[in-house]
CSV table of C-alpha atoms in Angstrom, one decimal:
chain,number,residue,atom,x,y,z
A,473,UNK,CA,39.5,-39.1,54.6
A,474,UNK,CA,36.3,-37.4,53.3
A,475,UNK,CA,38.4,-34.9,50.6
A,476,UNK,CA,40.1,-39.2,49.6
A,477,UNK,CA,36.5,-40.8,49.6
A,478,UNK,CA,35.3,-37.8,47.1
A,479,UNK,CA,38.5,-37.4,44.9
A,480,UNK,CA,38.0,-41.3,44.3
A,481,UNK,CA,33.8,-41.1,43.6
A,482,UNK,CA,34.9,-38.2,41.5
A,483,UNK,CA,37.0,-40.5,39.0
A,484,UNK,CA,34.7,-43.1,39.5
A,485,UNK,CA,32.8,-43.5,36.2
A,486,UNK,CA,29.7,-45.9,38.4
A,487,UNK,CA,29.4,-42.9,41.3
A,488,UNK,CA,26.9,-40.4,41.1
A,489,UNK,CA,29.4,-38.2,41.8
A,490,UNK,CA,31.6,-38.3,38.8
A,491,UNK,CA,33.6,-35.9,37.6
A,492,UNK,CA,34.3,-35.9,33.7
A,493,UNK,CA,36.7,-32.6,34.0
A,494,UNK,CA,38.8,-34.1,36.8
A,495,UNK,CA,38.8,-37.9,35.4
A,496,UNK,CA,40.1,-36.3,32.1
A,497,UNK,CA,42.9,-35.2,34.1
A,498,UNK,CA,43.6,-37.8,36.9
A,499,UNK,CA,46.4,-40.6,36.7
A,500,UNK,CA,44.4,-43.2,38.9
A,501,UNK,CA,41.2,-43.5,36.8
A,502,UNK,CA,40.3,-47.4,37.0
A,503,UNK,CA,38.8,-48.3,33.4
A,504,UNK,CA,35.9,-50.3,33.9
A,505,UNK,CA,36.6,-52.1,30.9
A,506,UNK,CA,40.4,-52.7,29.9
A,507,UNK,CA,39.7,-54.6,27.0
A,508,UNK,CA,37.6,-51.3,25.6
A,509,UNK,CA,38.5,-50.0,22.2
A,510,UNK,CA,40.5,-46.6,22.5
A,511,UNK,CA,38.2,-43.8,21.8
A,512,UNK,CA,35.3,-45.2,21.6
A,513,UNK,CA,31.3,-44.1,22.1
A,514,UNK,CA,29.8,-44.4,25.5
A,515,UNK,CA,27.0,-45.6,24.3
A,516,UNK,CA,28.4,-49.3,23.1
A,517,UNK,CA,28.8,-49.6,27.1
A,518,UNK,CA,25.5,-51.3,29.2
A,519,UNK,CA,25.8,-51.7,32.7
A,520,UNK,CA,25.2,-55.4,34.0
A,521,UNK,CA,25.9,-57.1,37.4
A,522,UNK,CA,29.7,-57.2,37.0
A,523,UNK,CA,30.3,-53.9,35.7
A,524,UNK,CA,30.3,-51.8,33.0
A,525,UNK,CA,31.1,-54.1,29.8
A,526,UNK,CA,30.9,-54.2,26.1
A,527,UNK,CA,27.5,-54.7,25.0
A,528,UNK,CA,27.5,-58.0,22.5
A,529,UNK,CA,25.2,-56.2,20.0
A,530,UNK,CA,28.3,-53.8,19.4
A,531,UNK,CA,30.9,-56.4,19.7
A,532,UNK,CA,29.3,-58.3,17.1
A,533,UNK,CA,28.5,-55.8,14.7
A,534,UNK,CA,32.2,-55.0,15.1
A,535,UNK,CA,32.9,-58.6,14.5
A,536,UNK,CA,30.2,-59.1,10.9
A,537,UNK,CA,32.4,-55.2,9.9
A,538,UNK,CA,35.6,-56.6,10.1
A,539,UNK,CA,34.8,-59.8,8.1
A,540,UNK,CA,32.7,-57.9,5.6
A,541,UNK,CA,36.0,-55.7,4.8
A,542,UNK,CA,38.6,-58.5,4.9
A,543,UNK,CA,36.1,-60.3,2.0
A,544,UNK,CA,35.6,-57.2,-0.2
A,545,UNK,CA,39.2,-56.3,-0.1
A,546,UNK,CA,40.5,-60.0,-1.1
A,547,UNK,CA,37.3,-61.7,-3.3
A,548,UNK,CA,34.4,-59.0,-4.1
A,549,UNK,CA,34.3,-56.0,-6.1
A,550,UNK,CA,33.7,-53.1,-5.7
A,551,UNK,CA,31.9,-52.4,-8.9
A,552,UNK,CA,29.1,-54.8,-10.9
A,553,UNK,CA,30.8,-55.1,-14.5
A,554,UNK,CA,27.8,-52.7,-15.9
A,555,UNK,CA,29.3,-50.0,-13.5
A,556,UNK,CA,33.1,-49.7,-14.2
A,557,UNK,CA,34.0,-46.5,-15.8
A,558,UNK,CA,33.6,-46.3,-19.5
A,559,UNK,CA,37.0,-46.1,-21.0
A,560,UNK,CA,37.7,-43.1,-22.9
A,561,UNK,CA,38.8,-42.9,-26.0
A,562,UNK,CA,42.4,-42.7,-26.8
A,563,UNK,CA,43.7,-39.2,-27.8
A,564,UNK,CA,44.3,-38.7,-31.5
A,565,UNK,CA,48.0,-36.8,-31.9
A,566,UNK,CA,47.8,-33.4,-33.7
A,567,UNK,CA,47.6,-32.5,-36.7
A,568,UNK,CA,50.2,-30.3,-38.6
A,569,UNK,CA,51.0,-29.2,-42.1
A,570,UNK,CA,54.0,-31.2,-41.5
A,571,UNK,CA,52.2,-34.6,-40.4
A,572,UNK,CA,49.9,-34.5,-43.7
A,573,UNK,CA,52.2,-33.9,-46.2
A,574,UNK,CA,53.3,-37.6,-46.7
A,575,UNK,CA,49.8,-38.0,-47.9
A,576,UNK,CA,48.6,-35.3,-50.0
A,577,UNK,CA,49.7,-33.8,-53.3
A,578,UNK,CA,50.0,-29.8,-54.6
A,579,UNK,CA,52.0,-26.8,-54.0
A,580,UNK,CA,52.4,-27.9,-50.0
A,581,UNK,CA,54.1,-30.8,-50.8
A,582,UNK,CA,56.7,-29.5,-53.1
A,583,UNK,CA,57.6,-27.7,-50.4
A,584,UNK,CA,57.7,-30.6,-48.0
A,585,UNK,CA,60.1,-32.2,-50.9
A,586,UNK,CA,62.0,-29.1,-50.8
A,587,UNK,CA,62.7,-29.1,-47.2
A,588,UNK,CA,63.5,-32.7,-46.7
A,589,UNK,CA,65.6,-32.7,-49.2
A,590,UNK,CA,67.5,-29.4,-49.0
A,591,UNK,CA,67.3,-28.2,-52.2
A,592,UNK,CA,67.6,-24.4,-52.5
A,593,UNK,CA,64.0,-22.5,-53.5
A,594,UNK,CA,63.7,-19.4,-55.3
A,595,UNK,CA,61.0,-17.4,-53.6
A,596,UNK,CA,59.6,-14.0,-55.6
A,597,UNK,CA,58.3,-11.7,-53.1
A,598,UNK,CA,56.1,-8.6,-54.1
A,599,UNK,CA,55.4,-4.7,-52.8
A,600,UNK,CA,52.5,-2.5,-52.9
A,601,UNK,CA,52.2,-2.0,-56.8
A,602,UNK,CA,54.5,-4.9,-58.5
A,603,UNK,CA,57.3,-7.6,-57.9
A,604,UNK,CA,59.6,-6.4,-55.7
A,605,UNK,CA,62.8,-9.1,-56.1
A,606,UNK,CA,63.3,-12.4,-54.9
A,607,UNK,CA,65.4,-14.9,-52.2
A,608,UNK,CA,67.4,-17.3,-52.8
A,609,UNK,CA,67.6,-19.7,-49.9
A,610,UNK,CA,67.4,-23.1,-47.9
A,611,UNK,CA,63.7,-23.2,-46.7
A,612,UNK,CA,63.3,-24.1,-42.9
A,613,UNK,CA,59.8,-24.2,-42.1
A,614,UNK,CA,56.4,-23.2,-43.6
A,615,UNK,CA,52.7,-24.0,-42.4
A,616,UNK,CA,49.5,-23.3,-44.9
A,617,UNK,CA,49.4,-20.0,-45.4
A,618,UNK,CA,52.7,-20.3,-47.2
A,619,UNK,CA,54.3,-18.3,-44.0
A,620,UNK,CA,58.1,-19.6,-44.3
A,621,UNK,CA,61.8,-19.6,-42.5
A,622,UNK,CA,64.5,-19.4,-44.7
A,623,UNK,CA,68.1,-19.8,-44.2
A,624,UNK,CA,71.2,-18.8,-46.3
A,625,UNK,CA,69.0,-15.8,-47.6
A,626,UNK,CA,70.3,-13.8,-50.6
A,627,UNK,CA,68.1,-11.0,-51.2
A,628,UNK,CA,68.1,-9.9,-54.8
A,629,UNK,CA,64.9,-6.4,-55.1
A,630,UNK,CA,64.6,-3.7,-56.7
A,631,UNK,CA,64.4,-0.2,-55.5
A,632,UNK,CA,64.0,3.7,-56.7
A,633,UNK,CA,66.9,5.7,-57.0
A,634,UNK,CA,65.8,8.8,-54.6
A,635,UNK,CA,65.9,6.5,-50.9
A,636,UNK,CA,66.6,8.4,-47.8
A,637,UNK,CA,68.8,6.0,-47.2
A,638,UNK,CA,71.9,5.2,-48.9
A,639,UNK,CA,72.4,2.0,-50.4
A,640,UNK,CA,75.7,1.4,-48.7
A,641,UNK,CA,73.7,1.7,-45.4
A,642,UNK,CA,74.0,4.6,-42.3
A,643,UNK,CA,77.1,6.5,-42.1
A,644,UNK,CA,80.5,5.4,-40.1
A,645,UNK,CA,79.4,7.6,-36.8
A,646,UNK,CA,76.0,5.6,-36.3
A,647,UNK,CA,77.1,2.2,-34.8
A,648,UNK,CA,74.3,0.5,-36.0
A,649,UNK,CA,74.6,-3.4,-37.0
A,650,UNK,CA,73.6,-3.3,-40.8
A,651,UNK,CA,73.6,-6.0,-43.2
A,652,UNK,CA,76.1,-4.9,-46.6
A,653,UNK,CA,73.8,-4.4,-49.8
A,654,UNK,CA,75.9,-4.2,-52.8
A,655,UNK,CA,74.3,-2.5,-55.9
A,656,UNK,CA,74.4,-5.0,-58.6
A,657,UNK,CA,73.0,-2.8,-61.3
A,658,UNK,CA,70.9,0.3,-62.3
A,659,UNK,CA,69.2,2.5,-64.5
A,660,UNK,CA,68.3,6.4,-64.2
A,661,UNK,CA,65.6,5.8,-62.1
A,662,UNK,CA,65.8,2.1,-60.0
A,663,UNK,CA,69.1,0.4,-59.0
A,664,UNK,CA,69.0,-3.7,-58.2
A,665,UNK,CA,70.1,-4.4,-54.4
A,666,UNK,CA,71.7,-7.5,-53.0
A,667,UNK,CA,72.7,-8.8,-50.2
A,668,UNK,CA,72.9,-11.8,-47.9
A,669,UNK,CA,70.6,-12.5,-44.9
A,670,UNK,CA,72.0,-15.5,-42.3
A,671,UNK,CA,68.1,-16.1,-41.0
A,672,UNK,CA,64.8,-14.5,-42.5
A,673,UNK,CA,60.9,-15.3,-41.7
A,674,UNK,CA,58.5,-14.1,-44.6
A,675,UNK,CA,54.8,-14.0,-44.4
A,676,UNK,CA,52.6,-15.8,-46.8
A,677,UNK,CA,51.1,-12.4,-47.9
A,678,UNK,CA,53.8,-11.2,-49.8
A,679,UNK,CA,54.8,-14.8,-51.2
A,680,UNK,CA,54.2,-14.4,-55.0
A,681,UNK,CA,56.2,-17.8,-56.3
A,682,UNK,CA,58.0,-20.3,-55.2
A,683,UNK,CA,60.0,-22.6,-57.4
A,684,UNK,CA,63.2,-24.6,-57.1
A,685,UNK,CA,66.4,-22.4,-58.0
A,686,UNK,CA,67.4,-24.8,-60.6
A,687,UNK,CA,64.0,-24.7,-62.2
């Protein structure tokens, strides 16, 4: 009877024998207060003549919470109008050689004109000392430093006679992919090369004219 009368002071939140460690664990703990919220502080709880209860101080600052979030979440704002967030401003789209060519006038916008209208250009190129030929072709893309695709490429330079490599290309028992270069003409020193490229990209620095191929 005495190991009963101490297993229930033990779970007996009023005894001054109470046991946190075996009330945590215990199925017959009496809760002083059933109508106490579920993990809750101790300290809303005051002691009075019928029990343990929830102190009214707590109970209605509980009450004043839940009406002052029910208002601000339906009426009031969160923010005064002088402290929204500053819209930013909207985001310009970028600028390309492409996009300012509708507007502007000189050598970039021929070549606009040529590429919107697929009209074949005729593009001299150069070498170290000279002019070394030219392309004939369908121009793809450029930006401003005259850097261009070209499409439907036929090269036309001219070269020295004494190449390492013959004009024809490699021999028969290298299988290398090679592109045909015919030899249109020559002289005792230079011969003048041709031949036809599907795809080429040339950089500005080596651009010496470009001009329509009718022109």
């Amino acid at each position: 009877m005495a190991d009963d009368e101490d297993s229930k002071k033990a779970i007996d939140i009023t005894s001054p024998k109470f046991d946190p460690f075996t009330a945590l664990y215990s199925r017959n703990v009496h809760l002083p207060s059933p109508n106490a919220p579920i993990l809750d502080n101790i300290s809303k709880f005051q002691e009075t003549k019928e029990g343990i209860s929830f102190t009214t101080f707590y109970r209605n600052k509980v009450q004043q919470s839940d009406k002052s979030q029910a208002s601000t979440s339906t009426s009031k704002p969160r923010f005064q109008p002088h402290q929204e967030p500053v819209p930013g401003k909207p985001r310009k789209p970028a600028r390309t050689v492409l996009t300012r060519m509708k507007h502007v006038r000189g050598p970039l916008s021929l070549l606009q004109k040529f590429m919107d209208d697929r009209i074949r250009v005729k593009v001299y190129n150069r070498n170290m000392i000279g002019i070394r030929g030219y392309c004939l072709g369908y121009l793809v893309a450029f930006d401003k430093h005259f850097n261009m695709a070209l499409e439907d490429v036929t090269e036309i330079w001219t070269r020295k006679k004494h190449q390492k490599t013959p004009a024809l290309g490699p021999g028969d028992d290298v299988e290398v992919p090679t592109i045909k270069v015919v030899i249109r003409s020559s002289t005792p020193k230079t011969e003048e090369c041709e031949r036809h490229i599907p795809q080429l990209f040339m950089r500005g620095e080596h651009v010496v004219c470009v001009m329509a191929q009718d022109k």
